Amino acid sequence: TEVSLLRISNLIAHIASPLIGALIINFVSFNANFIIASIILILAILPLFFTKDSLSDKPTFNLKKIVSFDKPVNGFPYFAEGSTSAAGYVLWPVFIFLAMNKVLTLGALFSLATFLSIWFTFKVGRLSDKNEKKVLKYGTGLYSISWVSRALFITPLAILFNHVYATLSSATVTI
């Protein structure tokens, strides 16, 4: 439950953001949305300049340690996670936007999917507390279906259904 609550707190900020961004783009412009997002990011960074930094030990950076693995196959999970993130957070939204061609619909879609994901994540978190291995076992199968079905769905309604399904099933794997 703790992990699901942590994930939910992160998702709460994501509920309104797509819809608000879509409204700004629809009624003002892309440029205004970019400027507002830039201002918010700068304001979010400002507190970092006023915190006291303390280092217990001098950090050492060794690129060789980061990219070396005892076996090349051990690096595959990192590659797979990076590829999944790139596809899910960059390519998939662009594809949905090109298929729907309506910013407001796209913003509402992502807000709805995030809202449902919060509720479902909480439920899966409770279920995972009881039987973590079973949730992961079935969740992996359910989530993999969403990646295969992305190639099959081309109509806006099917894309909407698949996006909501993928968002919900990903909760079973990430908890």
PDB file of C-alpha atoms in Angstrom:
ATOM      1  CA  THR A   1       0.000   0.000   0.000  1.00  0.00           C
ATOM      2  CA  GLU A   2       2.858   2.417   0.771  1.00  0.00           C
ATOM      3  CA  VAL A   3       4.338   2.094  -2.712  1.00  0.00           C
ATOM      4  CA  SER A   4       0.945   2.596  -4.326  1.00  0.00           C
ATOM      5  CA  LEU A   5       0.316   5.720  -2.193  1.00  0.00           C
ATOM      6  CA  LEU A   6       3.706   7.104  -3.247  1.00  0.00           C
ATOM      7  CA  ARG A   7       2.858   6.490  -6.899  1.00  0.00           C
ATOM      8  CA  ILE A   8      -0.605   8.039  -6.436  1.00  0.00           C
ATOM      9  CA  SER A   9       0.862  11.230  -4.945  1.00  0.00           C
ATOM     10  CA  ASN A  10       2.944  11.563  -8.104  1.00  0.00           C
ATOM     11  CA  LEU A  11      -0.044  10.899 -10.361  1.00  0.00           C
ATOM     12  CA  ILE A  12      -2.285  13.500  -8.711  1.00  0.00           C
ATOM     13  CA  ALA A  13      -0.269  16.291 -10.328  1.00  0.00           C
ATOM     14  CA  HIS A  14      -0.637  14.521 -13.656  1.00  0.00           C
ATOM     15  CA  ILE A  15      -4.443  14.483 -13.662  1.00  0.00           C
ATOM     16  CA  ALA A  16      -5.072  18.142 -14.391  1.00  0.00           C
ATOM     17  CA  SER A  17      -1.887  18.923 -16.335  1.00  0.00           C
ATOM     18  CA  PRO A  18      -2.870  17.465 -19.739  1.00  0.00           C
ATOM     19  CA  LEU A  19      -6.320  19.012 -19.637  1.00  0.00           C
ATOM     20  CA  ILE A  20      -5.026  22.417 -18.514  1.00  0.00           C
ATOM     21  CA  GLY A  21      -2.303  22.290 -21.185  1.00  0.00           C
ATOM     22  CA  ALA A  22      -4.846  21.346 -23.840  1.00  0.00           C
ATOM     23  CA  LEU A  23      -7.140  24.185 -22.789  1.00  0.00           C
ATOM     24  CA  ILE A  24      -4.277  26.688 -22.992  1.00  0.00           C
ATOM     25  CA  ILE A  25      -3.244  25.396 -26.425  1.00  0.00           C
ATOM     26  CA  ASN A  26      -6.836  25.340 -27.669  1.00  0.00           C
ATOM     27  CA  PHE A  27      -7.812  28.817 -26.484  1.00  0.00           C
ATOM     28  CA  VAL A  28      -4.466  30.654 -26.550  1.00  0.00           C
ATOM     29  CA  SER A  29      -1.511  28.960 -28.314  1.00  0.00           C
ATOM     30  CA  PHE A  30       1.288  26.422 -28.131  1.00  0.00           C
ATOM     31  CA  ASN A  31       3.696  29.260 -27.369  1.00  0.00           C
ATOM     32  CA  ALA A  32       1.685  30.380 -24.340  1.00  0.00           C
ATOM     33  CA  ASN A  33       1.617  26.809 -23.044  1.00  0.00           C
ATOM     34  CA  PHE A  34       5.393  26.543 -23.493  1.00  0.00           C
ATOM     35  CA  ILE A  35       6.006  29.843 -21.686  1.00  0.00           C
ATOM     36  CA  ILE A  36       3.728  28.911 -18.777  1.00  0.00           C
ATOM     37  CA  ALA A  37       5.367  25.478 -18.450  1.00  0.00           C
ATOM     38  CA  SER A  38       8.822  27.095 -18.514  1.00  0.00           C
ATOM     39  CA  ILE A  39       7.862  29.522 -15.749  1.00  0.00           C
ATOM     40  CA  ILE A  40       6.483  26.681 -13.607  1.00  0.00           C
ATOM     41  CA  LEU A  41       9.698  24.677 -14.093  1.00  0.00           C
ATOM     42  CA  ILE A  42      11.870  27.657 -13.146  1.00  0.00           C
ATOM     43  CA  LEU A  43       9.757  28.278 -10.034  1.00  0.00           C
ATOM     44  CA  ALA A  44      10.088  24.599  -9.107  1.00  0.00           C
ATOM     45  CA  ILE A  45      13.878  24.794  -9.351  1.00  0.00           C
ATOM     46  CA  LEU A  46      14.291  28.032  -7.367  1.00  0.00           C
ATOM     47  CA  PRO A  47      14.145  26.419  -3.879  1.00  0.00           C
ATOM     48  CA  LEU A  48      17.192  24.321  -4.781  1.00  0.00           C
ATOM     49  CA  PHE A  49      19.313  27.470  -4.899  1.00  0.00           C
ATOM     50  CA  PHE A  50      18.439  28.293  -1.288  1.00  0.00           C
ATOM     51  CA  THR A  51      19.130  24.919   0.299  1.00  0.00           C
ATOM     52  CA  LYS A  52      22.283  24.156   2.175  1.00  0.00           C
ATOM     53  CA  ASP A  53      24.361  21.494   0.476  1.00  0.00           C
ATOM     54  CA  SER A  54      26.269  19.064   2.606  1.00  0.00           C
ATOM     55  CA  LEU A  55      28.497  16.265   1.431  1.00  0.00           C
ATOM     56  CA  SER A  56      29.532  13.498   3.768  1.00  0.00           C
ATOM     57  CA  ASP A  57      32.149  12.031   1.418  1.00  0.00           C
ATOM     58  CA  LYS A  58      33.624  13.361  -1.764  1.00  0.00           C
ATOM     59  CA  PRO A  59      31.555  11.768  -4.550  1.00  0.00           C
ATOM     60  CA  THR A  60      33.460   9.824  -7.140  1.00  0.00           C
ATOM     61  CA  PHE A  61      32.236   9.439 -10.658  1.00  0.00           C
ATOM     62  CA  ASN A  62      33.433   6.520 -12.681  1.00  0.00           C
ATOM     63  CA  LEU A  63      31.798   6.062 -16.075  1.00  0.00           C
ATOM     64  CA  LYS A  64      33.399   2.645 -16.453  1.00  0.00           C
ATOM     65  CA  LYS A  65      31.542   1.426 -13.340  1.00  0.00           C
ATOM     66  CA  ILE A  66      28.237   2.680 -14.696  1.00  0.00           C
ATOM     67  CA  VAL A  67      28.425   1.033 -18.116  1.00  0.00           C
ATOM     68  CA  SER A  68      30.246  -2.153 -17.164  1.00  0.00           C
ATOM     69  CA  PHE A  69      28.393  -5.305 -16.236  1.00  0.00           C
ATOM     70  CA  ASP A  70      29.778  -8.675 -15.267  1.00  0.00           C
ATOM     71  CA  LYS A  71      27.797 -10.053 -18.229  1.00  0.00           C
ATOM     72  CA  PRO A  72      26.303  -8.051 -21.117  1.00  0.00           C
ATOM     73  CA  VAL A  73      22.909  -9.658 -20.492  1.00  0.00           C
ATOM     74  CA  ASN A  74      22.781  -7.890 -17.099  1.00  0.00           C
ATOM     75  CA  GLY A  75      22.568  -4.541 -18.882  1.00  0.00           C
ATOM     76  CA  PHE A  76      19.519  -5.558 -20.899  1.00  0.00           C
ATOM     77  CA  PRO A  77      16.919  -4.575 -18.250  1.00  0.00           C
ATOM     78  CA  TYR A  78      18.262  -1.001 -18.263  1.00  0.00           C
ATOM     79  CA  PHE A  79      18.117  -0.868 -22.044  1.00  0.00           C
ATOM     80  CA  ALA A  80      14.598  -2.308 -22.047  1.00  0.00           C
ATOM     81  CA  GLU A  81      13.357   0.169 -19.427  1.00  0.00           C
ATOM     82  CA  GLY A  82      14.835   3.094 -21.359  1.00  0.00           C
ATOM     83  CA  SER A  83      13.277   1.888 -24.606  1.00  0.00           C
ATOM     84  CA  THR A  84       9.902   1.365 -22.931  1.00  0.00           C
ATOM     85  CA  SER A  85       9.994   4.832 -21.397  1.00  0.00           C
ATOM     86  CA  ALA A  86      10.948   6.469 -24.689  1.00  0.00           C
ATOM     87  CA  ALA A  87       8.169   4.670 -26.532  1.00  0.00           C
ATOM     88  CA  GLY A  88       5.548   5.209 -23.839  1.00  0.00           C
ATOM     89  CA  TYR A  89       6.268   8.827 -22.943  1.00  0.00           C
ATOM     90  CA  VAL A  90       7.434  10.268 -26.268  1.00  0.00           C
ATOM     91  CA  LEU A  91       6.384   8.224 -29.298  1.00  0.00           C
ATOM     92  CA  TRP A  92       2.978   6.971 -28.108  1.00  0.00           C
ATOM     93  CA  PRO A  93       1.562  10.429 -27.200  1.00  0.00           C
ATOM     94  CA  VAL A  94       2.783  11.809 -30.540  1.00  0.00           C
ATOM     95  CA  PHE A  95       1.073   8.931 -32.357  1.00  0.00           C
ATOM     96  CA  ILE A  96      -2.154   9.498 -30.422  1.00  0.00           C
ATOM     97  CA  PHE A  97      -2.013  13.217 -31.224  1.00  0.00           C
ATOM     98  CA  LEU A  98      -1.503  12.524 -34.931  1.00  0.00           C
ATOM     99  CA  ALA A  99      -4.343   9.974 -34.953  1.00  0.00           C
ATOM    100  CA  MET A 100      -6.807  12.174 -33.072  1.00  0.00           C
ATOM    101  CA  ASN A 101      -5.600  15.580 -34.244  1.00  0.00           C
ATOM    102  CA  LYS A 102      -7.555  17.262 -31.429  1.00  0.00           C
ATOM    103  CA  VAL A 103      -5.552  18.708 -28.574  1.00  0.00           C
ATOM    104  CA  LEU A 104      -8.495  19.071 -26.202  1.00  0.00           C
ATOM    105  CA  THR A 105      -9.588  15.458 -26.727  1.00  0.00           C
ATOM    106  CA  LEU A 106      -6.021  14.297 -26.182  1.00  0.00           C
ATOM    107  CA  GLY A 107      -5.717  16.301 -22.940  1.00  0.00           C
ATOM    108  CA  ALA A 108      -9.009  14.922 -21.645  1.00  0.00           C
ATOM    109  CA  LEU A 109      -7.926  11.381 -22.601  1.00  0.00           C
ATOM    110  CA  PHE A 110      -4.675  11.586 -20.657  1.00  0.00           C
ATOM    111  CA  SER A 111      -6.408  13.181 -17.652  1.00  0.00           C
ATOM    112  CA  LEU A 112      -9.060  10.446 -17.611  1.00  0.00           C
ATOM    113  CA  ALA A 113      -6.467   7.680 -17.961  1.00  0.00           C
ATOM    114  CA  THR A 114      -4.428   9.158 -15.106  1.00  0.00           C
ATOM    115  CA  PHE A 115      -7.457   9.490 -12.855  1.00  0.00           C
ATOM    116  CA  LEU A 116      -8.425   5.858 -13.460  1.00  0.00           C
ATOM    117  CA  SER A 117      -4.807   4.841 -12.937  1.00  0.00           C
ATOM    118  CA  ILE A 118      -4.749   6.415  -9.472  1.00  0.00           C
ATOM    119  CA  TRP A 119      -7.836   4.504  -8.375  1.00  0.00           C
ATOM    120  CA  PHE A 120      -6.620   1.250  -9.912  1.00  0.00           C
ATOM    121  CA  THR A 121      -3.098   1.677  -8.482  1.00  0.00           C
ATOM    122  CA  PHE A 122      -4.510   1.983  -4.988  1.00  0.00           C
ATOM    123  CA  LYS A 123      -6.571  -1.193  -5.466  1.00  0.00           C
ATOM    124  CA  VAL A 124      -3.622  -3.104  -6.942  1.00  0.00           C
ATOM    125  CA  GLY A 125      -1.409  -1.871  -4.088  1.00  0.00           C
ATOM    126  CA  ARG A 126      -3.759  -3.412  -1.542  1.00  0.00           C
ATOM    127  CA  LEU A 127      -3.959  -6.631  -3.543  1.00  0.00           C
ATOM    128  CA  SER A 128      -0.168  -6.688  -3.889  1.00  0.00           C
ATOM    129  CA  ASP A 129       0.220  -6.494  -0.107  1.00  0.00           C
ATOM    130  CA  LYS A 130      -1.625  -9.807   0.102  1.00  0.00           C
ATOM    131  CA  ASN A 131      -0.007 -11.644  -2.825  1.00  0.00           C
ATOM    132  CA  GLU A 132       2.776  -9.750  -4.591  1.00  0.00           C
ATOM    133  CA  LYS A 133       3.994 -12.595  -6.819  1.00  0.00           C
ATOM    134  CA  LYS A 134       0.542 -13.373  -8.189  1.00  0.00           C
ATOM    135  CA  VAL A 135      -0.126  -9.686  -8.997  1.00  0.00           C
ATOM    136  CA  LEU A 136       3.207  -9.410 -10.814  1.00  0.00           C
ATOM    137  CA  LYS A 137       2.672 -12.671 -12.692  1.00  0.00           C
ATOM    138  CA  TYR A 138      -0.764 -11.766 -14.034  1.00  0.00           C
ATOM    139  CA  GLY A 139       0.092  -8.083 -14.365  1.00  0.00           C
ATOM    140  CA  THR A 140       3.021  -8.788 -16.665  1.00  0.00           C
ATOM    141  CA  GLY A 141       0.775 -10.733 -19.011  1.00  0.00           C
ATOM    142  CA  LEU A 142      -1.931  -8.072 -18.953  1.00  0.00           C
ATOM    143  CA  TYR A 143       0.555  -5.272 -19.574  1.00  0.00           C
ATOM    144  CA  SER A 144       2.266  -7.084 -22.445  1.00  0.00           C
ATOM    145  CA  ILE A 145      -1.098  -7.350 -24.216  1.00  0.00           C
ATOM    146  CA  SER A 146      -1.283  -3.546 -24.271  1.00  0.00           C
ATOM    147  CA  TRP A 147       2.026  -3.304 -26.165  1.00  0.00           C
ATOM    148  CA  VAL A 148       0.919  -5.782 -28.806  1.00  0.00           C
ATOM    149  CA  SER A 149      -2.510  -4.192 -29.185  1.00  0.00           C
ATOM    150  CA  ARG A 150      -0.991  -0.735 -29.794  1.00  0.00           C
ATOM    151  CA  ALA A 151       0.024  -1.919 -33.239  1.00  0.00           C
ATOM    152  CA  LEU A 152      -3.493  -3.163 -33.993  1.00  0.00           C
ATOM    153  CA  PHE A 153      -5.631  -0.200 -32.905  1.00  0.00           C
ATOM    154  CA  ILE A 154      -5.835   2.696 -35.352  1.00  0.00           C
ATOM    155  CA  THR A 155      -9.217   4.341 -34.773  1.00  0.00           C
ATOM    156  CA  PRO A 156      -9.426   7.135 -32.164  1.00  0.00           C
ATOM    157  CA  LEU A 157     -11.888   5.185 -29.979  1.00  0.00           C
ATOM    158  CA  ALA A 158      -9.706   2.056 -30.052  1.00  0.00           C
ATOM    159  CA  ILE A 159      -6.637   4.143 -29.224  1.00  0.00           C
ATOM    160  CA  LEU A 160      -8.520   5.682 -26.300  1.00  0.00           C
ATOM    161  CA  PHE A 161      -9.512   2.253 -24.990  1.00  0.00           C
ATOM    162  CA  ASN A 162      -6.005   0.863 -25.409  1.00  0.00           C
ATOM    163  CA  HIS A 163      -4.360   3.850 -23.707  1.00  0.00           C
ATOM    164  CA  VAL A 164      -6.634   3.560 -20.684  1.00  0.00           C
ATOM    165  CA  TYR A 165      -6.047  -0.213 -20.583  1.00  0.00           C
ATOM    166  CA  ALA A 166      -2.251   0.224 -20.852  1.00  0.00           C
ATOM    167  CA  THR A 167      -2.239   2.842 -18.103  1.00  0.00           C
ATOM    168  CA  LEU A 168      -4.241   0.613 -15.786  1.00  0.00           C
ATOM    169  CA  SER A 169      -2.325  -2.582 -16.506  1.00  0.00           C
ATOM    170  CA  SER A 170       1.031  -0.836 -16.012  1.00  0.00           C
ATOM    171  CA  ALA A 171       0.082  -0.359 -12.368  1.00  0.00           C
ATOM    172  CA  THR A 172       0.241  -4.120 -11.867  1.00  0.00           C
ATOM    173  CA  VAL A 173       3.884  -4.165 -12.959  1.00  0.00           C
ATOM    174  CA  THR A 174       5.220  -0.962 -11.393  1.00  0.00           C
ATOM    175  CA  ILE A 175       3.949  -1.522  -7.841  1.00  0.00           C
TER     176      ILE A 175
END
